Each structure stands twice: as C-alpha cells, then as structure tokens.
C-alpha cells in the first residue's frame, strides 16, 4: 500500500494551518489594539481628565463623519473603535470600510453619534492610530503594486524596525496593505547577521541553529557571493542579500540555487525604495524586506467632520 499522503488531505491540512495562523494573528492584533489604546488614553487623561471637553454641556450630542483627506489604504480600525468604546461604550459607530480597503479623498470611513464629550476626547487618539497605521498600509500597497507589476509572486516583507510597543499593530497594517510579516520576535526564526559572524562562521552558525532550534527557519545575511555559497552549502533555509544592486542579486540567486542542498529562499534587503523596487523585483528574489514600511511612513490624512449637534 502506498504511504504517500493524500493530496486532498495535504490541501486540507494546509488550509487549516493557514486559518489557524490567520485567527491567531487577528487575536494578537485585537489584544495589541486594546493595550495600545489603554496606554494612549492614559497619556491624555490624567487626574483632571479632559478639561476642555468638560466645557461642553453633558447633554450635548452630535453626529460626526470621519473622512479620508487623501487616497490611501485603511488600517487601524480596531484601535479607533476601541478608543471610542473606552470613552463611551454606548456611542453608535457605523463603519463604511474595512482594514485593507482602498480609500479615495473625501471617502467616508466611519460615522459616530452620541454625547459630544466622549467623542471630542477620543477624536485625536483615534485619528492618531488611523493615520499612522493607514500610512503604513498605504506605503506598503505602493511597494506591492510596483513589485507585482514585474514579479507577481514576490513577497514584500516588513522588518523589526517598528515603533516600540506598536509592532503587532504596525505589522498588521503592513498585511492590510498587501505585504507579508517577517519575524515578529527574536524567537520566531534564526537570522544570522554580520555582527553575529564576529563570533562564529556561517557554517557553524547553521549547524548550531539546527541543533538548538530544529524546525525553525535559519536565514543568513550575505553581502558577498562567497557568503551566499557557504550559506547554501551549509543548508540555510534562506539567504538575505544585503545592500546588493539588482545585477548582483541576479548572480547571488543563481549561486544560491546552484550550491543549495535543498530548497532555499532568496530575500533582498537594504535601501530598497519606490524608485528601485521594480528593478529588484525583476531580479527574481522570493522576498523583498523593507524597513521603511514601518519606520519612514507619512500618516494618511483623515479628519472627523461635525455634521450636527443638539441639546447643548
């Protein structure tokens, strides 16, 4: 009897694993949103609370529409919703878009109705989260579009160059823009960089990683072809081609596949811009990681517009 795995069972197992990963990521993002909002509101609301909103009569109510002022991609909805919920769980909120949706200038994103005081107190915190995270999603979408125009299967990855305390949210924003998350912590995968090689060799690092962390991805940062060859021969799962020009990337990919003892991923990293992403994608790597997705974004301009008030 054949011991080969049934293709349908393999497909079902892969789908189940992908679903479990997506659910885990969603749960992590929800928990991160609650934590970030709690810390953000604590910065604003000290013992005396919002002393300006207190000038508004407690009976005053209003209806607001949050609009995008520019083209972009939405991210951070959970943070905005949690901000308003923390200030008043009875506020009526209606969303017109989901994270990952494309926005045009003047598009309504959400509406909020209820007492003026909590809406005014929540406004800036909600906009800060939405603007920052939507800016990340928007920039990511631009990189993905340019890369996929020449290499549809290449993955655009973020890095650990994230705002301290906001990594989970920023990586979720990258995914909303069509990107892929690199490792979220130092425990998820082994990534041997140049400073690690001050105390070991590439081959020793790969072998030691296999002994200590079987099953974890092992990736080696390389800035020269001889390093690519050594990493591939040592059995690394991936090589990170650091600060190479597109021509050198083509050579490095060829070396990696020639010398590899099994499947190997190739990843480009270092100084990739909107102007150069197409050339790097055309070189044929599996992945391109871009720190600028999270450390050099411009916030998407959004605003909360008052539609009506009553009872003041």
Short mmCIF file of C-alpha atoms in Angstrom, two decimals:
data_model
loop_
_atom_site.label_atom_id
_atom_site.label_comp_id
_atom_site.label_asym_id
_atom_site.label_seq_id
_atom_site.Cartn_x
_atom_site.Cartn_y
_atom_site.Cartn_z
CA UNK A 1 0.00 0.00 0.00
CA UNK A 2 1.28 3.43 -0.85
CA UNK A 3 2.33 5.61 2.07
CA UNK A 4 2.11 8.81 0.05
CA UNK A 5 -0.04 11.49 1.64
CA UNK A 6 -3.40 12.07 0.02
CA UNK A 7 -3.34 15.37 -1.95
CA UNK A 8 -6.76 16.35 -0.60
CA UNK A 9 -5.59 15.73 2.97
CA UNK A 10 -2.47 17.80 2.35
CA UNK A 11 -4.56 20.64 0.93
CA UNK A 12 -6.99 20.49 3.85
CA UNK A 13 -4.12 20.47 6.34
CA UNK A 14 -2.53 23.48 4.65
CA UNK A 15 -5.84 25.36 4.67
CA UNK A 16 -6.39 24.53 8.33
CA UNK A 17 -2.90 25.73 9.22
CA UNK A 18 -3.42 28.96 7.28
CA UNK A 19 -6.77 29.55 9.00
CA UNK A 20 -5.26 28.91 12.43
CA UNK A 21 -2.43 31.34 11.68
CA UNK A 22 -4.89 34.00 10.49
CA UNK A 23 -7.06 33.59 13.60
CA UNK A 24 -4.01 33.80 15.85
CA UNK A 25 -2.83 36.96 14.08
CA UNK A 26 -6.28 38.52 14.43
CA UNK A 27 -6.41 37.70 18.14
CA UNK A 28 -2.95 39.13 18.67
CA UNK A 29 -3.88 42.32 16.81
CA UNK A 30 -7.06 42.74 18.87
CA UNK A 31 -5.13 42.34 22.12
CA UNK A 32 -2.45 44.73 20.89
CA UNK A 33 -5.09 47.31 19.96
CA UNK A 34 -6.66 47.18 23.42
CA UNK A 35 -3.27 47.54 25.09
CA UNK A 36 -2.12 50.40 22.83
CA UNK A 37 -5.37 52.33 23.29
CA UNK A 38 -5.19 51.95 27.06
CA UNK A 39 -1.67 53.38 27.09
CA UNK A 40 -2.56 56.17 24.65
CA UNK A 41 -5.56 57.31 26.69
CA UNK A 42 -3.51 57.16 29.87
CA UNK A 43 -1.16 59.73 28.31
CA UNK A 44 -4.10 62.08 27.69
CA UNK A 45 -6.35 61.54 30.67
CA UNK A 46 -4.67 62.36 33.95
CA UNK A 47 -6.46 63.04 37.23
CA UNK A 48 -8.44 66.03 35.94
CA UNK A 49 -9.45 64.32 32.69
CA UNK A 50 -10.27 66.32 29.55
CA UNK A 51 -10.73 69.80 30.99
CA UNK A 52 -11.66 71.29 27.60
CA UNK A 53 -14.36 68.75 26.78
CA UNK A 54 -15.75 69.45 30.26
CA UNK A 55 -16.77 72.90 28.99
CA UNK A 56 -19.35 71.23 26.72
CA UNK A 57 -22.77 70.62 28.32
CA UNK A 58 -23.13 66.96 29.32
CA UNK A 59 -26.45 66.77 27.46
CA UNK A 60 -24.98 67.90 24.12
CA UNK A 61 -24.94 65.22 21.41
CA UNK A 62 -23.58 65.17 17.90
CA UNK A 63 -23.05 63.23 14.71
CA UNK A 64 -19.64 63.11 13.03
CA UNK A 65 -18.26 61.56 9.86
CA UNK A 66 -14.63 60.51 9.68
CA UNK A 67 -13.31 61.06 6.16
CA UNK A 68 -10.09 60.39 4.31
CA UNK A 69 -8.46 63.59 3.04
CA UNK A 70 -6.25 61.71 0.58
CA UNK A 71 -6.01 58.48 -1.39
CA UNK A 72 -4.77 55.58 0.65
CA UNK A 73 -5.38 52.20 2.28
CA UNK A 74 -7.19 51.86 5.60
CA UNK A 75 -5.63 50.23 8.65
CA UNK A 76 -6.12 50.64 12.40
CA UNK A 77 -9.87 50.27 12.56
CA UNK A 78 -9.72 48.19 15.74
CA UNK A 79 -7.72 50.89 17.52
CA UNK A 80 -10.18 53.64 16.58
CA UNK A 81 -13.18 51.55 17.58
CA UNK A 82 -11.57 50.64 20.90
CA UNK A 83 -10.77 54.30 21.59
CA UNK A 84 -14.37 55.38 21.21
CA UNK A 85 -15.59 52.32 23.14
CA UNK A 86 -13.32 53.12 26.09
CA UNK A 87 -14.69 56.66 26.32
CA UNK A 88 -18.34 55.65 25.95
CA UNK A 89 -19.45 52.11 25.06
CA UNK A 90 -22.88 53.44 24.07
CA UNK A 91 -21.62 55.58 21.19
CA UNK A 92 -23.15 54.48 17.90
CA UNK A 93 -20.43 53.72 15.37
CA UNK A 94 -21.01 52.75 11.73
CA UNK A 95 -18.05 51.69 9.59
CA UNK A 96 -18.05 52.07 5.82
CA UNK A 97 -14.68 50.42 5.20
CA UNK A 98 -12.55 47.55 6.47
CA UNK A 99 -8.80 47.40 7.01
CA UNK A 100 -7.19 46.86 3.62
CA UNK A 101 -9.83 48.81 1.71
CA UNK A 102 -8.65 51.43 -0.77
CA UNK A 103 -9.77 54.97 0.09
CA UNK A 104 -10.20 57.97 -2.16
CA UNK A 105 -10.02 61.56 -0.96
CA UNK A 106 -13.26 62.57 0.81
CA UNK A 107 -14.42 58.97 1.25
CA UNK A 108 -16.44 58.46 4.46
CA UNK A 109 -14.66 55.90 6.62
CA UNK A 110 -16.92 55.77 9.66
CA UNK A 111 -19.66 57.67 11.47
CA UNK A 112 -20.06 58.21 15.20
CA UNK A 113 -23.10 59.53 17.03
CA UNK A 114 -23.66 60.25 20.71
CA UNK A 115 -22.65 62.57 23.56
CA UNK A 116 -20.17 65.22 22.44
CA UNK A 117 -17.83 64.95 25.40
CA UNK A 118 -16.51 61.40 24.82
CA UNK A 119 -16.35 61.91 21.06
CA UNK A 120 -14.22 65.04 21.46
CA UNK A 121 -11.95 63.30 23.96
CA UNK A 122 -11.49 60.26 21.72
CA UNK A 123 -11.01 62.18 18.47
CA UNK A 124 -7.26 62.79 18.42
CA UNK A 125 -6.27 59.37 19.76
CA UNK A 126 -8.47 57.60 17.21
CA UNK A 127 -7.12 59.74 14.38
CA UNK A 128 -3.52 59.19 15.51
CA UNK A 129 -3.92 55.43 15.27
CA UNK A 130 -5.81 55.50 11.98
CA UNK A 131 -3.47 58.00 10.35
CA UNK A 132 -0.27 56.23 11.39
CA UNK A 133 -1.39 52.70 10.59
CA UNK A 134 -3.15 53.68 7.35
CA UNK A 135 0.05 55.44 6.31
CA UNK A 136 1.91 52.14 6.71
CA UNK A 137 -0.74 50.25 4.75
CA UNK A 138 -0.71 52.88 2.02
CA UNK A 139 3.06 52.80 1.56
CA UNK A 140 3.06 49.01 1.61
CA UNK A 141 0.41 48.90 -1.11
CA UNK A 142 2.54 51.19 -3.28
CA UNK A 143 5.57 48.89 -2.94
CA UNK A 144 3.46 45.78 -3.58
CA UNK A 145 1.88 47.26 -6.70
CA UNK A 146 5.21 48.25 -8.23
CA UNK A 147 6.84 44.90 -7.39
CA UNK A 148 3.97 42.75 -8.61
CA UNK A 149 3.85 44.57 -11.92
CA UNK A 150 7.12 42.82 -12.82
CA UNK A 151 7.20 39.82 -10.43
CA UNK A 152 3.67 38.87 -9.30
CA UNK A 153 4.75 36.19 -6.81
CA UNK A 154 7.36 38.18 -4.88
CA UNK A 155 6.53 38.83 -1.22
CA UNK A 156 7.03 42.30 0.25
CA UNK A 157 8.05 41.94 3.88
CA UNK A 158 8.31 44.27 6.84
CA UNK A 159 11.15 44.14 9.37
CA UNK A 160 11.64 44.59 13.12
CA UNK A 161 12.27 48.31 12.56
CA UNK A 162 8.98 49.12 14.23
CA UNK A 163 7.82 51.67 16.80
CA UNK A 164 8.48 50.20 20.28
CA UNK A 165 5.22 48.88 21.69
CA UNK A 166 3.37 49.02 18.37
CA UNK A 167 4.98 46.15 16.45
CA UNK A 168 1.92 43.91 16.27
CA UNK A 169 -0.27 46.78 15.06
CA UNK A 170 2.26 48.01 12.52
CA UNK A 171 2.79 44.52 11.12
CA UNK A 172 -0.99 44.12 10.84
CA UNK A 173 -1.03 47.40 8.88
CA UNK A 174 1.62 46.01 6.51
CA UNK A 175 -0.60 42.98 5.91
CA UNK A 176 -3.57 45.31 5.29
CA UNK A 177 -1.51 46.91 2.53
CA UNK A 178 -0.81 43.56 0.88
CA UNK A 179 2.57 42.89 2.49
CA UNK A 180 3.81 39.92 4.49
CA UNK A 181 5.13 39.83 8.04
CA UNK A 182 8.75 38.92 8.67
CA UNK A 183 9.57 37.51 12.10
CA UNK A 184 7.77 39.40 14.86
CA UNK A 185 10.24 38.45 17.58
CA UNK A 186 13.75 37.12 18.03
CA UNK A 187 12.31 33.69 18.85
CA UNK A 188 10.44 33.08 15.60
CA UNK A 189 13.43 32.42 13.37
CA UNK A 190 17.22 32.48 13.31
CA UNK A 191 18.63 35.40 11.33
CA UNK A 192 22.43 35.49 11.37
CA UNK A 193 23.69 38.99 10.54
CA UNK A 194 27.16 40.39 10.04
CA UNK A 195 27.70 41.20 13.73
CA UNK A 196 26.85 37.63 14.72
CA UNK A 197 29.59 36.41 12.39
CA UNK A 198 32.16 38.21 14.52
CA UNK A 199 31.94 35.22 16.84
CA UNK A 200 31.21 32.29 14.51
CA UNK A 201 31.27 31.18 10.89
CA UNK A 202 28.27 30.81 8.60
CA UNK A 203 28.58 27.03 8.51
CA UNK A 204 28.97 26.75 12.29
CA UNK A 205 26.00 29.08 12.82
CA UNK A 206 23.71 27.00 10.59
CA UNK A 207 24.73 23.71 12.18
CA UNK A 208 24.40 25.08 15.72
CA UNK A 209 20.97 26.55 14.92
CA UNK A 210 19.79 23.16 13.66
CA UNK A 211 20.92 21.55 16.90
CA UNK A 212 19.35 24.13 19.19
CA UNK A 213 16.19 25.02 17.27
CA UNK A 214 15.13 22.18 14.94
CA UNK A 215 12.25 23.22 12.74
CA UNK A 216 12.95 26.97 12.94
CA UNK A 217 13.86 28.90 9.80
CA UNK A 218 17.58 29.67 9.52
CA UNK A 219 18.45 32.69 7.39
CA UNK A 220 21.91 34.11 6.75
CA UNK A 221 22.59 37.73 5.85
CA UNK A 222 25.09 37.86 2.97
CA UNK A 223 26.82 40.80 1.32
CA UNK A 224 29.12 38.80 -0.95
CA UNK A 225 28.75 35.82 -3.28
CA UNK A 226 31.13 33.62 -1.28
CA UNK A 227 28.88 34.05 1.76
CA UNK A 228 25.83 33.10 -0.33
CA UNK A 229 27.61 29.95 -1.49
CA UNK A 230 28.68 28.96 2.04
CA UNK A 231 25.19 29.56 3.46
CA UNK A 232 23.59 27.49 0.70
CA UNK A 233 26.06 24.62 1.10
CA UNK A 234 25.55 24.67 4.88
CA UNK A 235 21.83 24.11 4.41
CA UNK A 236 20.39 27.51 5.32
CA UNK A 237 16.68 27.90 4.59
CA UNK A 238 17.15 31.40 3.22
CA UNK A 239 19.80 33.94 2.30
CA UNK A 240 19.27 37.65 2.86
CA UNK A 241 21.05 39.55 0.10
CA UNK A 242 22.04 42.73 1.89
CA UNK A 243 22.66 46.00 0.04
CA UNK A 244 23.36 44.36 -3.29
CA UNK A 245 22.44 46.10 -6.55
CA UNK A 246 19.93 44.32 -8.82
CA UNK A 247 22.65 42.88 -11.03
CA UNK A 248 24.43 41.36 -8.04
CA UNK A 249 21.10 39.98 -6.80
CA UNK A 250 20.68 38.04 -10.07
CA UNK A 251 24.14 36.50 -9.59
CA UNK A 252 23.51 35.74 -5.92
CA UNK A 253 20.23 33.97 -6.65
CA UNK A 254 21.97 31.79 -9.24
CA UNK A 255 24.73 30.91 -6.77
CA UNK A 256 22.23 30.12 -4.01
CA UNK A 257 20.28 27.68 -6.15
CA UNK A 258 23.43 26.12 -7.60
CA UNK A 259 25.02 25.48 -4.20
CA UNK A 260 21.92 24.69 -2.11
CA UNK A 261 21.45 21.19 -0.73
CA UNK A 262 17.66 21.64 -0.80
CA UNK A 263 15.03 24.34 -1.26
CA UNK A 264 16.29 27.83 -0.44
CA UNK A 265 14.59 31.21 -0.28
CA UNK A 266 16.25 34.37 -1.51
CA UNK A 267 15.48 37.72 0.10
CA UNK A 268 16.61 41.21 -0.90
CA UNK A 269 17.08 43.83 1.80
CA UNK A 270 18.75 47.18 2.27
CA UNK A 271 17.85 50.57 0.88
CA UNK A 272 15.01 49.46 -1.38
CA UNK A 273 12.88 52.46 -2.44
CA UNK A 274 9.79 53.07 -4.52
CA UNK A 275 12.14 54.07 -7.30
CA UNK A 276 14.19 50.84 -7.18
CA UNK A 277 11.64 48.21 -6.13
CA UNK A 278 10.75 47.24 -9.71
CA UNK A 279 14.38 46.58 -10.63
CA UNK A 280 14.89 44.47 -7.51
CA UNK A 281 11.67 42.53 -8.14
CA UNK A 282 12.73 41.88 -11.73
CA UNK A 283 15.93 40.29 -10.43
CA UNK A 284 13.77 37.37 -9.25
CA UNK A 285 14.02 37.07 -5.44
CA UNK A 286 11.35 35.28 -3.43
CA UNK A 287 11.09 38.10 -0.91
CA UNK A 288 12.00 41.76 -0.51
CA UNK A 289 12.12 43.19 3.01
CA UNK A 290 11.76 46.94 3.51
CA UNK A 291 12.31 48.66 6.86
CA UNK A 292 10.85 51.90 5.54
CA UNK A 293 7.37 50.34 5.58
CA UNK A 294 7.23 50.97 9.32
CA UNK A 295 9.98 53.46 10.13
CA UNK A 296 9.61 56.06 7.37
CA UNK A 297 5.93 56.41 6.60
CA UNK A 298 3.78 59.52 6.32
CA UNK A 299 0.47 59.38 8.14
CA UNK A 300 -2.63 59.23 5.97
CA UNK A 301 -4.58 62.45 6.38
CA UNK A 302 -8.01 61.81 7.91
CA UNK A 303 -10.41 64.13 9.68
CA UNK A 304 -13.52 63.97 11.85
CA UNK A 305 -16.17 66.32 10.48
CA UNK A 306 -19.12 67.54 12.57
CA UNK A 307 -22.45 67.04 10.80
CA UNK A 308 -24.90 68.16 13.50
CA UNK A 309 -25.25 68.82 17.22
CA UNK A 310 -28.19 69.22 19.55
CA UNK A 311 -29.03 69.60 23.23
CA UNK A 312 -26.19 71.94 24.11
#
